[in-house]
Short mmCIF file of C-alpha atoms in Angstrom, two decimals:
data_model
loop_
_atom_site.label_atom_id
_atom_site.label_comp_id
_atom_site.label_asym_id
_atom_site.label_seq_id
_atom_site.Cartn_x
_atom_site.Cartn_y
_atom_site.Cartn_z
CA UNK A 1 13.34 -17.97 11.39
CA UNK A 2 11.17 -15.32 12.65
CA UNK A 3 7.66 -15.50 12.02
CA UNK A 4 4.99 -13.34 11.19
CA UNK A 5 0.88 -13.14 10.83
CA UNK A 6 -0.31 -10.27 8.70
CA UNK A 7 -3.81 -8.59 9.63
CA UNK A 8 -6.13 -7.18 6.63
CA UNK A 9 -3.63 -8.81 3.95
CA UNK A 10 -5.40 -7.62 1.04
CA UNK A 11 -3.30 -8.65 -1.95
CA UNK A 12 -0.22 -9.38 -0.10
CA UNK A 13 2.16 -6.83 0.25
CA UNK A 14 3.13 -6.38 3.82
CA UNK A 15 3.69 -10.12 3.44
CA UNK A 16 5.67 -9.82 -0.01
CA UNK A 17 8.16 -7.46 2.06
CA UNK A 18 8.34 -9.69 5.08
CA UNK A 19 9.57 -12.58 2.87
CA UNK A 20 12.14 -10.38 1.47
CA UNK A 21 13.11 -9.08 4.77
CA UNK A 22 13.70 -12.99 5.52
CA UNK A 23 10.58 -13.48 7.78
CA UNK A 24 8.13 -16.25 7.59
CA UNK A 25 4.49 -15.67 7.12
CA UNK A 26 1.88 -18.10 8.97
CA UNK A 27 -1.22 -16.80 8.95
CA UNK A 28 -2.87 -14.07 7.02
CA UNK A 29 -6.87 -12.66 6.91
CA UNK A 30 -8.63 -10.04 5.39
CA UNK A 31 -12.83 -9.77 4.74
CA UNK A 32 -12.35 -9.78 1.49
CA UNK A 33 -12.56 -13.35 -0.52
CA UNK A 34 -11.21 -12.68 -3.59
CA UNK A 35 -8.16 -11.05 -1.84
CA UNK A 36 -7.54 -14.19 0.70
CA UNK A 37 -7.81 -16.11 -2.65
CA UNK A 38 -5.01 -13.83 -4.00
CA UNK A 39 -3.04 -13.73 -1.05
CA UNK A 40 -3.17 -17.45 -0.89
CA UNK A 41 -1.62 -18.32 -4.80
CA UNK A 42 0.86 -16.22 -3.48
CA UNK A 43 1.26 -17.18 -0.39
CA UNK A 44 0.74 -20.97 -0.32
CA UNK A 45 2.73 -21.91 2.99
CA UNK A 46 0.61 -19.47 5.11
CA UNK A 47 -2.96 -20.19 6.82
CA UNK A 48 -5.56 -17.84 5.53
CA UNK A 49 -8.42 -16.60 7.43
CA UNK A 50 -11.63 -15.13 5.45
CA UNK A 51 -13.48 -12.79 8.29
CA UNK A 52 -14.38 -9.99 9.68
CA UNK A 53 -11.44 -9.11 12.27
CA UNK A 54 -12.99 -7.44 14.86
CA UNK A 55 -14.33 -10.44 15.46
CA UNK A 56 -11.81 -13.21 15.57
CA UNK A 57 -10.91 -15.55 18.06
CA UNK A 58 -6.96 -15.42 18.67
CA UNK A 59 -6.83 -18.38 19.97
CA UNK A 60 -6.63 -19.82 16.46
CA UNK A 61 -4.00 -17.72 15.08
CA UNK A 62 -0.51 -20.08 15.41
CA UNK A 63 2.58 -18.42 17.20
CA UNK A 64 4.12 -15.90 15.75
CA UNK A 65 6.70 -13.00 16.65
CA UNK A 66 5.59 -10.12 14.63
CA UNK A 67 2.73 -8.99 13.61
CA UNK A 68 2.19 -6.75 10.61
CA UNK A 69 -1.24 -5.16 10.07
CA UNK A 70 -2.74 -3.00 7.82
CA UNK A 71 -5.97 -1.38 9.27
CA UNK A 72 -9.03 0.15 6.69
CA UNK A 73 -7.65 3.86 5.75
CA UNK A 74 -10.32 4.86 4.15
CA UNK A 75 -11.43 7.16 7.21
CA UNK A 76 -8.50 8.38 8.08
CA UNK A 77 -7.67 9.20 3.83
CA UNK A 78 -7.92 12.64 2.04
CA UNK A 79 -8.56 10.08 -1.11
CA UNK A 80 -12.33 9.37 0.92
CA UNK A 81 -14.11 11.96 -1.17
CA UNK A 82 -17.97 12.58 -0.43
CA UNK A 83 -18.18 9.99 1.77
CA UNK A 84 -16.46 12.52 4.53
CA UNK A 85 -18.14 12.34 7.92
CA UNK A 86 -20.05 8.99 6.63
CA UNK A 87 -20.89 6.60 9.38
CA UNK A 88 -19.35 3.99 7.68
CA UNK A 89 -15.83 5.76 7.95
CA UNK A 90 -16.34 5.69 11.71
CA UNK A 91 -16.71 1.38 11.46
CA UNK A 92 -13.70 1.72 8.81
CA UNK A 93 -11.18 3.66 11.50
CA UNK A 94 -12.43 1.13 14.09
CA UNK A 95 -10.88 -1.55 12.64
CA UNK A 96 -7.24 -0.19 14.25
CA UNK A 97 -8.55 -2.02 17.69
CA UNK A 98 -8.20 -5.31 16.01
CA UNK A 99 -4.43 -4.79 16.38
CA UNK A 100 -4.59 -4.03 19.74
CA UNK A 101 -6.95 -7.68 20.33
CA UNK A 102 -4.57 -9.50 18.64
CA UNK A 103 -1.24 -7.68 20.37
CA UNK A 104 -3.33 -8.56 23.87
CA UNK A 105 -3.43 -12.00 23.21
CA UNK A 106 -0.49 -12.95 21.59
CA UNK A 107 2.06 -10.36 23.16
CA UNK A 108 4.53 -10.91 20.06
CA UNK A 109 7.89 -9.66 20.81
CA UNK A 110 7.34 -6.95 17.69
CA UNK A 111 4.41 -5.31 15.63
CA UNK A 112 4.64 -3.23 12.48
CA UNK A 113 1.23 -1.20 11.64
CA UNK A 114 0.93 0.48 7.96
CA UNK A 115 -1.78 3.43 6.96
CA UNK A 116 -2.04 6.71 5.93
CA UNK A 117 -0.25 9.50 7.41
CA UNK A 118 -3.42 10.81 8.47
CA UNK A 119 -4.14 8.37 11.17
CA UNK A 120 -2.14 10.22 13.48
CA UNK A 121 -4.77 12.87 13.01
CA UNK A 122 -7.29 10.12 14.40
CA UNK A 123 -9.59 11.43 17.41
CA UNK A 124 -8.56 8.05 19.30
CA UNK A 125 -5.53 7.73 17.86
CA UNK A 126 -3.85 9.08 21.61
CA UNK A 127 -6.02 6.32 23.23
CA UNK A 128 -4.85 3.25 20.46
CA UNK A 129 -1.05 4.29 21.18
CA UNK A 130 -2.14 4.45 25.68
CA UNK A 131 -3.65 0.98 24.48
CA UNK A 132 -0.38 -0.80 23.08
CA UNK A 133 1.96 1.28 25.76
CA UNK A 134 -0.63 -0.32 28.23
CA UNK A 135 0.47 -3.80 27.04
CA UNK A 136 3.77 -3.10 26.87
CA UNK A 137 4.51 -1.97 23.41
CA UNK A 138 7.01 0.91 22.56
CA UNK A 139 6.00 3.16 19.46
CA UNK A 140 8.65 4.27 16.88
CA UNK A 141 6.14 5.65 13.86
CA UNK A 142 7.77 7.09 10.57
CA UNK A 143 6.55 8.61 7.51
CA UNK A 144 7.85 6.18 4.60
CA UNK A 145 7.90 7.16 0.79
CA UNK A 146 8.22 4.15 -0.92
CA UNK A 147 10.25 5.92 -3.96
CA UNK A 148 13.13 5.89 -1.27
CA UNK A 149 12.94 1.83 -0.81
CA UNK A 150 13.39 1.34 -4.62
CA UNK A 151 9.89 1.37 -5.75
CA UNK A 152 8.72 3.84 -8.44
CA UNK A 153 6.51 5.51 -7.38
CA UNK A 154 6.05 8.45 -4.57
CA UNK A 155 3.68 6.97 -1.89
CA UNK A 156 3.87 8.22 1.63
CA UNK A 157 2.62 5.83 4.52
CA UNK A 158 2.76 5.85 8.10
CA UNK A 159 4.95 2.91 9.63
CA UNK A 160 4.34 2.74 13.31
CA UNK A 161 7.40 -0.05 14.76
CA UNK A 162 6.16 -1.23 18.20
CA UNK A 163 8.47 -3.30 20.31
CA UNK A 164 8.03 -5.11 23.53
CA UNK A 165 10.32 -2.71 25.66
CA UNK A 166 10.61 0.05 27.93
CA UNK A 167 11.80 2.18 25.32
CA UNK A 168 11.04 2.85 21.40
CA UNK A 169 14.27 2.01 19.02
CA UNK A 170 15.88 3.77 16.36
CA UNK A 171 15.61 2.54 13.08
CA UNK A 172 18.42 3.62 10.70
CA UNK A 173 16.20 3.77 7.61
CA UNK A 174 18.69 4.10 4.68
CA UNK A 175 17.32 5.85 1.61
CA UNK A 176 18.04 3.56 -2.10
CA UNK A 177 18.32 5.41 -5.54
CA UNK A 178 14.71 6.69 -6.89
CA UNK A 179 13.69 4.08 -9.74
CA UNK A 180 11.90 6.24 -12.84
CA UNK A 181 8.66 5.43 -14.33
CA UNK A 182 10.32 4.53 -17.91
CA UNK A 183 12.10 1.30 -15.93
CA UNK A 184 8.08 0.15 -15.69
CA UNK A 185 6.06 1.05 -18.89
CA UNK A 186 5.82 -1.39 -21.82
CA UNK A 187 5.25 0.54 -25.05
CA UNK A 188 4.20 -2.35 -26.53
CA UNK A 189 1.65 -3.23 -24.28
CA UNK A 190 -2.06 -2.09 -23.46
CA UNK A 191 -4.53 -0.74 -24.89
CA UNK A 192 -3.82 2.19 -26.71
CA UNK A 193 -5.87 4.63 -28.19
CA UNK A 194 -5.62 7.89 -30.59
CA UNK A 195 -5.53 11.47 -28.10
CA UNK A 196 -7.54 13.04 -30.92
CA UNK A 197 -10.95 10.88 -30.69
CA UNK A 198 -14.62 12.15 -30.90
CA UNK A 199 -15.56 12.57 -26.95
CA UNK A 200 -12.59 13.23 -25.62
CA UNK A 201 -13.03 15.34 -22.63
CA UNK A 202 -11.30 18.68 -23.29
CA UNK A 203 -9.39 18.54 -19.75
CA UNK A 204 -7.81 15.75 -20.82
CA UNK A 205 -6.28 17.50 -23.99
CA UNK A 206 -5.42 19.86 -21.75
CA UNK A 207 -3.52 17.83 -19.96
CA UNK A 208 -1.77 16.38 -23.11
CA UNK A 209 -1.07 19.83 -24.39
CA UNK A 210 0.99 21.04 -20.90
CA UNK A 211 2.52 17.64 -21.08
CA UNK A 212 4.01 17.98 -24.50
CA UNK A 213 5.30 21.85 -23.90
CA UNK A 214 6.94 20.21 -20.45
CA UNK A 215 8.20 16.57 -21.13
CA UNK A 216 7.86 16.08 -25.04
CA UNK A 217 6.31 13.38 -26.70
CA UNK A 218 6.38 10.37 -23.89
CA UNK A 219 5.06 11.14 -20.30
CA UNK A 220 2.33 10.36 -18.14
CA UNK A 221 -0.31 12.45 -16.60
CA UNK A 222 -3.44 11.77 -13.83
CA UNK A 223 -6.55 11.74 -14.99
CA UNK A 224 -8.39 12.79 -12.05
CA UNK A 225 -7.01 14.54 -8.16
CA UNK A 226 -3.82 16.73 -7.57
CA UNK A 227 -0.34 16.26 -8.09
CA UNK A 228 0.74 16.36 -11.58
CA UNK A 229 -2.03 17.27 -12.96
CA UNK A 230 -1.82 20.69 -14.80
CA UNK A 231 1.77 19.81 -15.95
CA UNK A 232 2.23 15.67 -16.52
CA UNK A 233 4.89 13.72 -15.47
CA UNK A 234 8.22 13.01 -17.30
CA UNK A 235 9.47 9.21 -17.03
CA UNK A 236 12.51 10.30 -15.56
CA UNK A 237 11.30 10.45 -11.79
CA UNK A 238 8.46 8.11 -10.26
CA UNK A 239 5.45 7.62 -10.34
CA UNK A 240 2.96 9.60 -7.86
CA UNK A 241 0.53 7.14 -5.69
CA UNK A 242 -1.03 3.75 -7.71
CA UNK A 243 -4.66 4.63 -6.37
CA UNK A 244 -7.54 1.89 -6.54
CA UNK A 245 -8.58 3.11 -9.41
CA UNK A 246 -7.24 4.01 -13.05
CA UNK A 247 -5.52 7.21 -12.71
CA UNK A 248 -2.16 7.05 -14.29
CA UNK A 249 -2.31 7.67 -18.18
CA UNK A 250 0.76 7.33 -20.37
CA UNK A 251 1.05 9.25 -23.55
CA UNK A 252 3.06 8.76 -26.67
CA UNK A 253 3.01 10.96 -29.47
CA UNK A 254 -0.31 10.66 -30.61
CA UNK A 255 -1.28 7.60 -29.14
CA UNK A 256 -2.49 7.46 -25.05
CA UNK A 257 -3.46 4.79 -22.50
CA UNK A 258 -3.83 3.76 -18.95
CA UNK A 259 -1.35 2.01 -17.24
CA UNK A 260 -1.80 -1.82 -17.36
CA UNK A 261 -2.28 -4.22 -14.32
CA UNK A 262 0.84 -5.22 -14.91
CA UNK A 263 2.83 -1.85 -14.64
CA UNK A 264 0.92 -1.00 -11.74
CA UNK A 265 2.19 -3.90 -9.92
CA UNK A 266 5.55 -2.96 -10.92
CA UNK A 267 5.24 0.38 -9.57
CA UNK A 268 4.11 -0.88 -6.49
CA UNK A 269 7.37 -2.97 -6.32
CA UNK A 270 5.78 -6.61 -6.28
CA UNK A 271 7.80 -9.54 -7.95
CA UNK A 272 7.00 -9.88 -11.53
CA UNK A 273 5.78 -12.97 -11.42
CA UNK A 274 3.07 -12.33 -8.34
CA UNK A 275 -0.44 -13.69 -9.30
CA UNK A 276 -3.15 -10.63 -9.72
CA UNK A 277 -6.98 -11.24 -10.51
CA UNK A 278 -7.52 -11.31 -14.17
CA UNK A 279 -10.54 -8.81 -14.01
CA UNK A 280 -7.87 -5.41 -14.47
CA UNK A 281 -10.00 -3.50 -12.02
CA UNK A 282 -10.03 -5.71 -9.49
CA UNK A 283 -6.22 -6.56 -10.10
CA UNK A 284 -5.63 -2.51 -9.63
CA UNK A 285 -8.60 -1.76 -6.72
CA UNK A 286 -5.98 -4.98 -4.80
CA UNK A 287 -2.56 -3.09 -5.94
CA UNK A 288 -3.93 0.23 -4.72
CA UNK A 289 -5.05 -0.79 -1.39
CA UNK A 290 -1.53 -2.57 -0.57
CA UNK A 291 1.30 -2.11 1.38
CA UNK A 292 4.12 -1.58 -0.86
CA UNK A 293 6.31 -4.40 -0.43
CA UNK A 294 10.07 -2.70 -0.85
CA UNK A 295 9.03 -0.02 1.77
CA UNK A 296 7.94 -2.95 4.13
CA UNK A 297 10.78 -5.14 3.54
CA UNK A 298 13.56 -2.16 3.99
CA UNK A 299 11.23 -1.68 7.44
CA UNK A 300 10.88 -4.82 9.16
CA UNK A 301 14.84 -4.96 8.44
CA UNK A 302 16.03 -2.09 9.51
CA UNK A 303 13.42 -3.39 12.77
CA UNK A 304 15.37 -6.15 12.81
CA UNK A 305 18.69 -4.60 12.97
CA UNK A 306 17.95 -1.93 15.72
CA UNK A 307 16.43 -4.99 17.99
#
């Protein structure tokens, strides 16, 4: 069976979608401890690595023929906010040269690197591809919505396939039936409150008001960025991007709510039974940051089946 090592881990999902590609996970680190603690009630048969990865030593990473990583995207992101042209994004975008350590070292015959679509847009991001072509590594990157690989919701990543070869492969990438947003939400769950409240910010009942003229009585809507916001969302389509934060209200009738951990892992397409932190915020800040296992898994095969 092939195996794999997965770089920044976070809660799991790049190795969720291995597993269900058929690969076996040995090793797995990220800096944070709660999500190695995560990642390892999940992930029990795999060695876990607490650290900062800029700074590991290679040498005590087992053998392994692909390796998945999932550098910070927090400087690369439109999602980074104020923080724009903070220091601190620089460090964040540096973390991408931690692939390229560990792809010197251990020369595995494949490598699959997840972000945002806007790390192509990267000032070094020419010299990190030179870097990998250097050590022999043809690139085949992609721009992956995970609402075509069976999840529901609509989040676009950048999949970069890099192969030990002269020349970059085609992956035939076969798009699945979208899921919609009803096949996730519990009505019977959460925390629900009444729309008409003292305090209730008046965008919000804005929001509620378009939603109702546009979907009727059961929808959801963002509570804060772009997308759907004027208009709502009817359950019959996905879900736009689980973010690291609460965003994703769901209104019925007069009643309204956020989504629960629990539908948010669904939307990002984890098993139902995968462990999550029992603080919700913590549980969602995880599922936000993670790769989204069905758009992994449908990757890493169709990686497989080109090779």
């Amino acid at each position: 069976m092939m195996k794999a090592i997965d770089l920044f881990s976070g809660a799991g999902g790049f190795s969720t979608g291995a597993q269900m590609a058929g690969v076996d996970v040995v090793w797995a680190a990220n800096h944070w401890p709660a999500a190695v603690t995560i990642h390892a009630q999940n992930h029990p048969n795999a060695q876990h690595a607490c650290q900062d990865l800029q700074q590991a030593n290679w040498m005590e990473v087992p053998r392994h023929d692909l390796l998945m990583a999932s550098p910070c995207c927090q400087g690369h992101s439109k999602a980074r906010g104020k923080a724009n042209g903070n220091p601190q994004h620089d460090a964040s975008r540096s973390t991408a040269w931690a692939v390229v350590s560990a792809a010197e070292h251990h020369r595995p015959a494949f490598a699959v690197i997840e972000n945002v679509p806007e790390f192509t847009r990267w000032a070094l991001y020419p010299a990190w591809c030179a870097a990998m072509d250097a050590l022999g590594y043809a690139l085949t990157p992609m721009i992956v919505d995970a609402a075509d690989h069976g999840a529901p919701q609509h989040r676009e990543r950048l999949f970069i396939v890099a192969v030990r070869a002269k020349h970059s492969i085609m992956l035939r990438l076969e798009k699945r039936a979208h899921v919609p947003a009803r096949s996730i939400i519990d009505f019977s769950a959460g925390n629900w409150q009444p729309i008409e409240k003292p305090g209730r910010a008046a965008a919000t009942l804005r929001r509620v008001q378009a939603g109702r003229r546009a979907h009727g009585d059961r929808f959801v809507m963002p509570y804060y960025g772009g997308g759907s916001g004027l208009t709502g969302r009817c359950l019959s389509r996905p879900l736009g991007t689980i973010t690291t934060r609460d965003r994703w209200g769901v209104v019925d009738g007069n009643r309204t709510r956020m989504l629960t951990a629990q539908e948010c892992r669904a939307a990002m397409g984890f098993p139902d039974n995968y462990i999550l932190p029992t603080k919700h915020t913590e549980a969602v800040h995880m599922l936000g940051n993670a790769v989204c296992p069905p758009a992994a898994r449908d990757v890493i095969a169709a990686m497989l089946e080109a090779a």
